PDB file of C-alpha atoms in Angstrom:
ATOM      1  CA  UNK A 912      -9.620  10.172   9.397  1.00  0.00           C
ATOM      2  CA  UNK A 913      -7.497   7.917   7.135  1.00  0.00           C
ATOM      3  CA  UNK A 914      -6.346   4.483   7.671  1.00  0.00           C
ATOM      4  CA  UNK A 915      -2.778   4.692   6.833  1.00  0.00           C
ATOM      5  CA  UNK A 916      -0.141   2.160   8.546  1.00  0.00           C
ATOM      6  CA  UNK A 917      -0.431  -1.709   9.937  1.00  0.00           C
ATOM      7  CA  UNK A 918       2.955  -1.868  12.237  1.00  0.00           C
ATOM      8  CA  UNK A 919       4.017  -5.390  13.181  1.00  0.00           C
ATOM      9  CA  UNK A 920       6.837  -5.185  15.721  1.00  0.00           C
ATOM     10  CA  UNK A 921       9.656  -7.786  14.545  1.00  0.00           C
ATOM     11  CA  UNK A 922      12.932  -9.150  15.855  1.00  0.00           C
ATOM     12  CA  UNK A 923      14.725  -8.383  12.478  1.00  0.00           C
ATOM     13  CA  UNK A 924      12.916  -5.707  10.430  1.00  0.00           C
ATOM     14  CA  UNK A 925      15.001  -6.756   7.280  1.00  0.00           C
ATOM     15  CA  UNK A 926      14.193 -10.501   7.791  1.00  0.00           C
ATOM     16  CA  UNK A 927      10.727  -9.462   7.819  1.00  0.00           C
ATOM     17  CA  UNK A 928      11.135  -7.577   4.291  1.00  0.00           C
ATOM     18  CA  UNK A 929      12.850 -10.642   2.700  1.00  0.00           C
ATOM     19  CA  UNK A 930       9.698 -13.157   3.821  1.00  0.00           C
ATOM     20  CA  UNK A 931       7.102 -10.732   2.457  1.00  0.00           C
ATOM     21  CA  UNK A 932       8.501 -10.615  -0.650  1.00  0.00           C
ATOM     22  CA  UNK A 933       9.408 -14.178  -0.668  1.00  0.00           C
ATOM     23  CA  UNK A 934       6.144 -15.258   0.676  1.00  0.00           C
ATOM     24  CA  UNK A 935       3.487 -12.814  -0.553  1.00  0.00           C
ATOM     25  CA  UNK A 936       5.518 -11.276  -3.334  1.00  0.00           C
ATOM     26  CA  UNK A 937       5.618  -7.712  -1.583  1.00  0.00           C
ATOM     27  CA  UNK A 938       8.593  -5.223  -2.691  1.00  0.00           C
ATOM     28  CA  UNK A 939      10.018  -3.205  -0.038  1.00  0.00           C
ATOM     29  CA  UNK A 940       8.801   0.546  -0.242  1.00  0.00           C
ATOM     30  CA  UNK A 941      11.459   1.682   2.181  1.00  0.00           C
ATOM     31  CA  UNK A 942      13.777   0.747   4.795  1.00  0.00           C
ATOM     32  CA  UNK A 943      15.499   2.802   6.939  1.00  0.00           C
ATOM     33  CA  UNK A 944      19.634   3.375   7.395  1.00  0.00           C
ATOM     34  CA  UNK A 945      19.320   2.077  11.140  1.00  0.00           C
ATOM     35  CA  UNK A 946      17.600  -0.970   9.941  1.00  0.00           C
ATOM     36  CA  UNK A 947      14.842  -0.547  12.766  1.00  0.00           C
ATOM     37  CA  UNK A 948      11.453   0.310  10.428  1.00  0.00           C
ATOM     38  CA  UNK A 949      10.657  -0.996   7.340  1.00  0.00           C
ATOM     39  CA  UNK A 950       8.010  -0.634   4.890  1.00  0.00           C
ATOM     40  CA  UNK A 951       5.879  -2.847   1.849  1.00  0.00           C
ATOM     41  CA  UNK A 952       4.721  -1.682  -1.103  1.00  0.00           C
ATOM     42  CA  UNK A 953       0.806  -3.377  -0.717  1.00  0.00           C
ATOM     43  CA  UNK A 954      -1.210  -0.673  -2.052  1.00  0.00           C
ATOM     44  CA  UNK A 955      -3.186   1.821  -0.261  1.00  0.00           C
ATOM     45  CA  UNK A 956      -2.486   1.248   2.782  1.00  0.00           C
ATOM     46  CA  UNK A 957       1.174   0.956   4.119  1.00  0.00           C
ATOM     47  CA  UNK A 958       2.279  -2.665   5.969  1.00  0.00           C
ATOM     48  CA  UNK A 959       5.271  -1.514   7.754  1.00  0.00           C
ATOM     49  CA  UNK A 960       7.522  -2.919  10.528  1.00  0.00           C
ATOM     50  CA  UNK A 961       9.337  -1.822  12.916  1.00  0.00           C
ATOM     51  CA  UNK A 962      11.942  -3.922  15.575  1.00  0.00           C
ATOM     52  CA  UNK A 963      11.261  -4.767  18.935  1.00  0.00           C
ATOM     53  CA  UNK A 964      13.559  -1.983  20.050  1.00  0.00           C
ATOM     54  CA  UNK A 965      11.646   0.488  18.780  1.00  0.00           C
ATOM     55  CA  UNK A 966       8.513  -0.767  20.651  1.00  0.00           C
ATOM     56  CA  UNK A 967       9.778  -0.898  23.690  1.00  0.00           C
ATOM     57  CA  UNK A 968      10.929   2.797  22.759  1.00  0.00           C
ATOM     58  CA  UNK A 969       7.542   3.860  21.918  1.00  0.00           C
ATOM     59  CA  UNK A 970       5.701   2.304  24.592  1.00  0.00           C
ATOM     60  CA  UNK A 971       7.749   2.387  27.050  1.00  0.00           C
ATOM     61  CA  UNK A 972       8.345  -1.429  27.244  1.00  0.00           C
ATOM     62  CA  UNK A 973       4.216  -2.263  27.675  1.00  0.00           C
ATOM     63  CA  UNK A 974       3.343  -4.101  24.786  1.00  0.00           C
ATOM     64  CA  UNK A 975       2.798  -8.028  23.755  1.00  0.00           C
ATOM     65  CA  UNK A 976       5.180  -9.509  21.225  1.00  0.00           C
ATOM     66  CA  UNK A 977       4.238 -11.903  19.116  1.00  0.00           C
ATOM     67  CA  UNK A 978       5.302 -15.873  20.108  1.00  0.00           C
ATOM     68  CA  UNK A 979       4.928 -18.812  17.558  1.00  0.00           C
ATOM     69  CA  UNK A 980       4.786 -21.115  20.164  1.00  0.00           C
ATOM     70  CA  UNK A 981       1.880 -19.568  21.637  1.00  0.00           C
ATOM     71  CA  UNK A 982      -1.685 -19.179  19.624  1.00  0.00           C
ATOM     72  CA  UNK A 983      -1.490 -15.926  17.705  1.00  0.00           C
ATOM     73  CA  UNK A 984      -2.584 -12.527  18.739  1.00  0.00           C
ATOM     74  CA  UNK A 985      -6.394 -11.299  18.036  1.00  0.00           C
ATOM     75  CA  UNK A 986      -5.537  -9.744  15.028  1.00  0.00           C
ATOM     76  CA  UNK A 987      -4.848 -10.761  11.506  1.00  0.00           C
ATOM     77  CA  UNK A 988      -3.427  -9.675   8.153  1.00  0.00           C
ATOM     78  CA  UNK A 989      -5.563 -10.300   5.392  1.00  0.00           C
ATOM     79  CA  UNK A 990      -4.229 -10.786   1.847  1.00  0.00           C
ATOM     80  CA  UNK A 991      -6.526 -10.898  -0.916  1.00  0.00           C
ATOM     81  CA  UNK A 992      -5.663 -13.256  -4.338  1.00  0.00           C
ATOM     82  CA  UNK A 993      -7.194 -14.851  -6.999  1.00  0.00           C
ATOM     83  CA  UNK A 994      -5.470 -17.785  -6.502  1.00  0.00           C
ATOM     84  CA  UNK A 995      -5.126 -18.448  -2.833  1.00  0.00           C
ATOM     85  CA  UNK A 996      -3.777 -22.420  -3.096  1.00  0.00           C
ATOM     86  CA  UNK A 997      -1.311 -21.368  -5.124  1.00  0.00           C
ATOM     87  CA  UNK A 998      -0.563 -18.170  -3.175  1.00  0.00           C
ATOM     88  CA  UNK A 999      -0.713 -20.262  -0.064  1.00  0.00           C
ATOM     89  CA  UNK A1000       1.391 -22.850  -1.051  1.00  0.00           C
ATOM     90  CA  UNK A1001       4.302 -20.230  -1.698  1.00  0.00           C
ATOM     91  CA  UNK A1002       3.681 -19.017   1.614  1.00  0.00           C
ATOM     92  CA  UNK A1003       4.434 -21.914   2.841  1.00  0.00           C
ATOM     93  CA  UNK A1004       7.700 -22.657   1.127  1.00  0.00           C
ATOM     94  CA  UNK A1005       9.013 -19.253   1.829  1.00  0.00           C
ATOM     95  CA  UNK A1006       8.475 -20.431   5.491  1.00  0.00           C
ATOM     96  CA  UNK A1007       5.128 -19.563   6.570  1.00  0.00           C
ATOM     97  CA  UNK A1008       3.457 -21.972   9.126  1.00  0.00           C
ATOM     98  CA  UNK A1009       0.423 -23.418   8.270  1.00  0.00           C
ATOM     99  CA  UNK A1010      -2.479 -23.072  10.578  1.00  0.00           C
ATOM    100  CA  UNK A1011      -5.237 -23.638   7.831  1.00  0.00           C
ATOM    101  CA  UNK A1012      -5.336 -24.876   4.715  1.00  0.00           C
ATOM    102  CA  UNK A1013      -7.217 -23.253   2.033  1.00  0.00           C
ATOM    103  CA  UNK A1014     -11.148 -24.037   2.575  1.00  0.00           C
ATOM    104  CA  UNK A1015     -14.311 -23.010   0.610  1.00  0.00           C
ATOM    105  CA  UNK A1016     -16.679 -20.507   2.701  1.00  0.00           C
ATOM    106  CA  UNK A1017     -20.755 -21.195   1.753  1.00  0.00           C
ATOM    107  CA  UNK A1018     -20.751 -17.438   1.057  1.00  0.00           C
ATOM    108  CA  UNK A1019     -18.079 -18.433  -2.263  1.00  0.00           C
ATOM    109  CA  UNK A1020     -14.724 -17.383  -0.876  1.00  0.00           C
ATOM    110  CA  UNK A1021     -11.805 -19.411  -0.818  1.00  0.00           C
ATOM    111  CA  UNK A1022      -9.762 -18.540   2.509  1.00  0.00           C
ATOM    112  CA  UNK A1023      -6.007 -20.264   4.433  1.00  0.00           C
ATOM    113  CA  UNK A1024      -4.654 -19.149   6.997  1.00  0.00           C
ATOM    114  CA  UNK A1025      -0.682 -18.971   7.890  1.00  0.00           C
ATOM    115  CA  UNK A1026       1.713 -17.507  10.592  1.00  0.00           C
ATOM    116  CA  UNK A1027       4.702 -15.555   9.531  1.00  0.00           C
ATOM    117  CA  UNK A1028       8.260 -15.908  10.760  1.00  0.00           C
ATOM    118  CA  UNK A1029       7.490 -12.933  13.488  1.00  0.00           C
ATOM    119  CA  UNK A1030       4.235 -14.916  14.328  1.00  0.00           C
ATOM    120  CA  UNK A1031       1.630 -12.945  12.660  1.00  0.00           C
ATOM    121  CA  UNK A1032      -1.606 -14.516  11.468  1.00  0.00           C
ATOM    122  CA  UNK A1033      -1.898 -14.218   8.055  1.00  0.00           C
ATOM    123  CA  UNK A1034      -5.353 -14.556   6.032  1.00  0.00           C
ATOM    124  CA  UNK A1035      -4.916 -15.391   2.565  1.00  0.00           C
ATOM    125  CA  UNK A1036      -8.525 -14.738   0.793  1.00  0.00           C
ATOM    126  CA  UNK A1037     -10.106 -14.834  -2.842  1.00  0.00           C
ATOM    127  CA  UNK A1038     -12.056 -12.038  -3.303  1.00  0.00           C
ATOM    128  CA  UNK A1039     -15.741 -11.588  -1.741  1.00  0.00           C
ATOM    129  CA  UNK A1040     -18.114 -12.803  -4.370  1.00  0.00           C
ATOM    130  CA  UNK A1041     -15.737 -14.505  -6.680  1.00  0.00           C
TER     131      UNK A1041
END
């Protein structure tokens, strides 16, 4: 077993692209001709999206989307930098909402939190033991 995709369902698959790169600096790996899955380049594993639509397609209509005005799902998206003020301040610009600003853990690591514009929660993280 290999962990190989993260899929967050979106309203706009191509929106989602352009804040990823804008936000986190992510390229787009792929998008499909019907505009209804998307993928980032983000290393090993593949962050890819795909449009409500296609959810509702795939599971037959039974599945939770995201809401910003609500508080966000149980899951979260973690993005590791060196520099995560800097990296969350871009966020944030680009048009992330802030949820947490970056804060110094006892165990060393510098972590923020932020909500993208489909209302994922988004960890921005130094690295463990830096």
């Amino acid at each position: 077993m290999k962990f190989g995709y993260t899929i967050v369902y979106v309203s706009s698959v191509a929106d989602a692209l352009t804040f990823y790169k804008e936000a986190f600096g992510f390229e787009t790996r792929f998008l499909h001709e019907s505009g209804q899955y998307g993928e980032l380049n983000t290393g090993e594993t593949v962050l890819a999206f795909a449009s409500h639509a296609m959810g509702e397609m795939n599971l037959d209509g039974r599945y939770q989307k995201s809401d910003l005005n609500a508080p966000p799902l149980g899951v979260e998206l973690a993005f590791v930098t060196d520099d995560v003020a800097s990296s969350y301040a871009k966020a944030v610009a680009a048009g992330a909402i802030s949820v947490k600003e970056p804060t110094a853990k006892p165990w060393g690591q510098v972590v923020a939190y932020v909500r993208a514009i489909e209302g994922s929660l988004i960890e921005l993280c130094s690295p463990i033991g830096s």
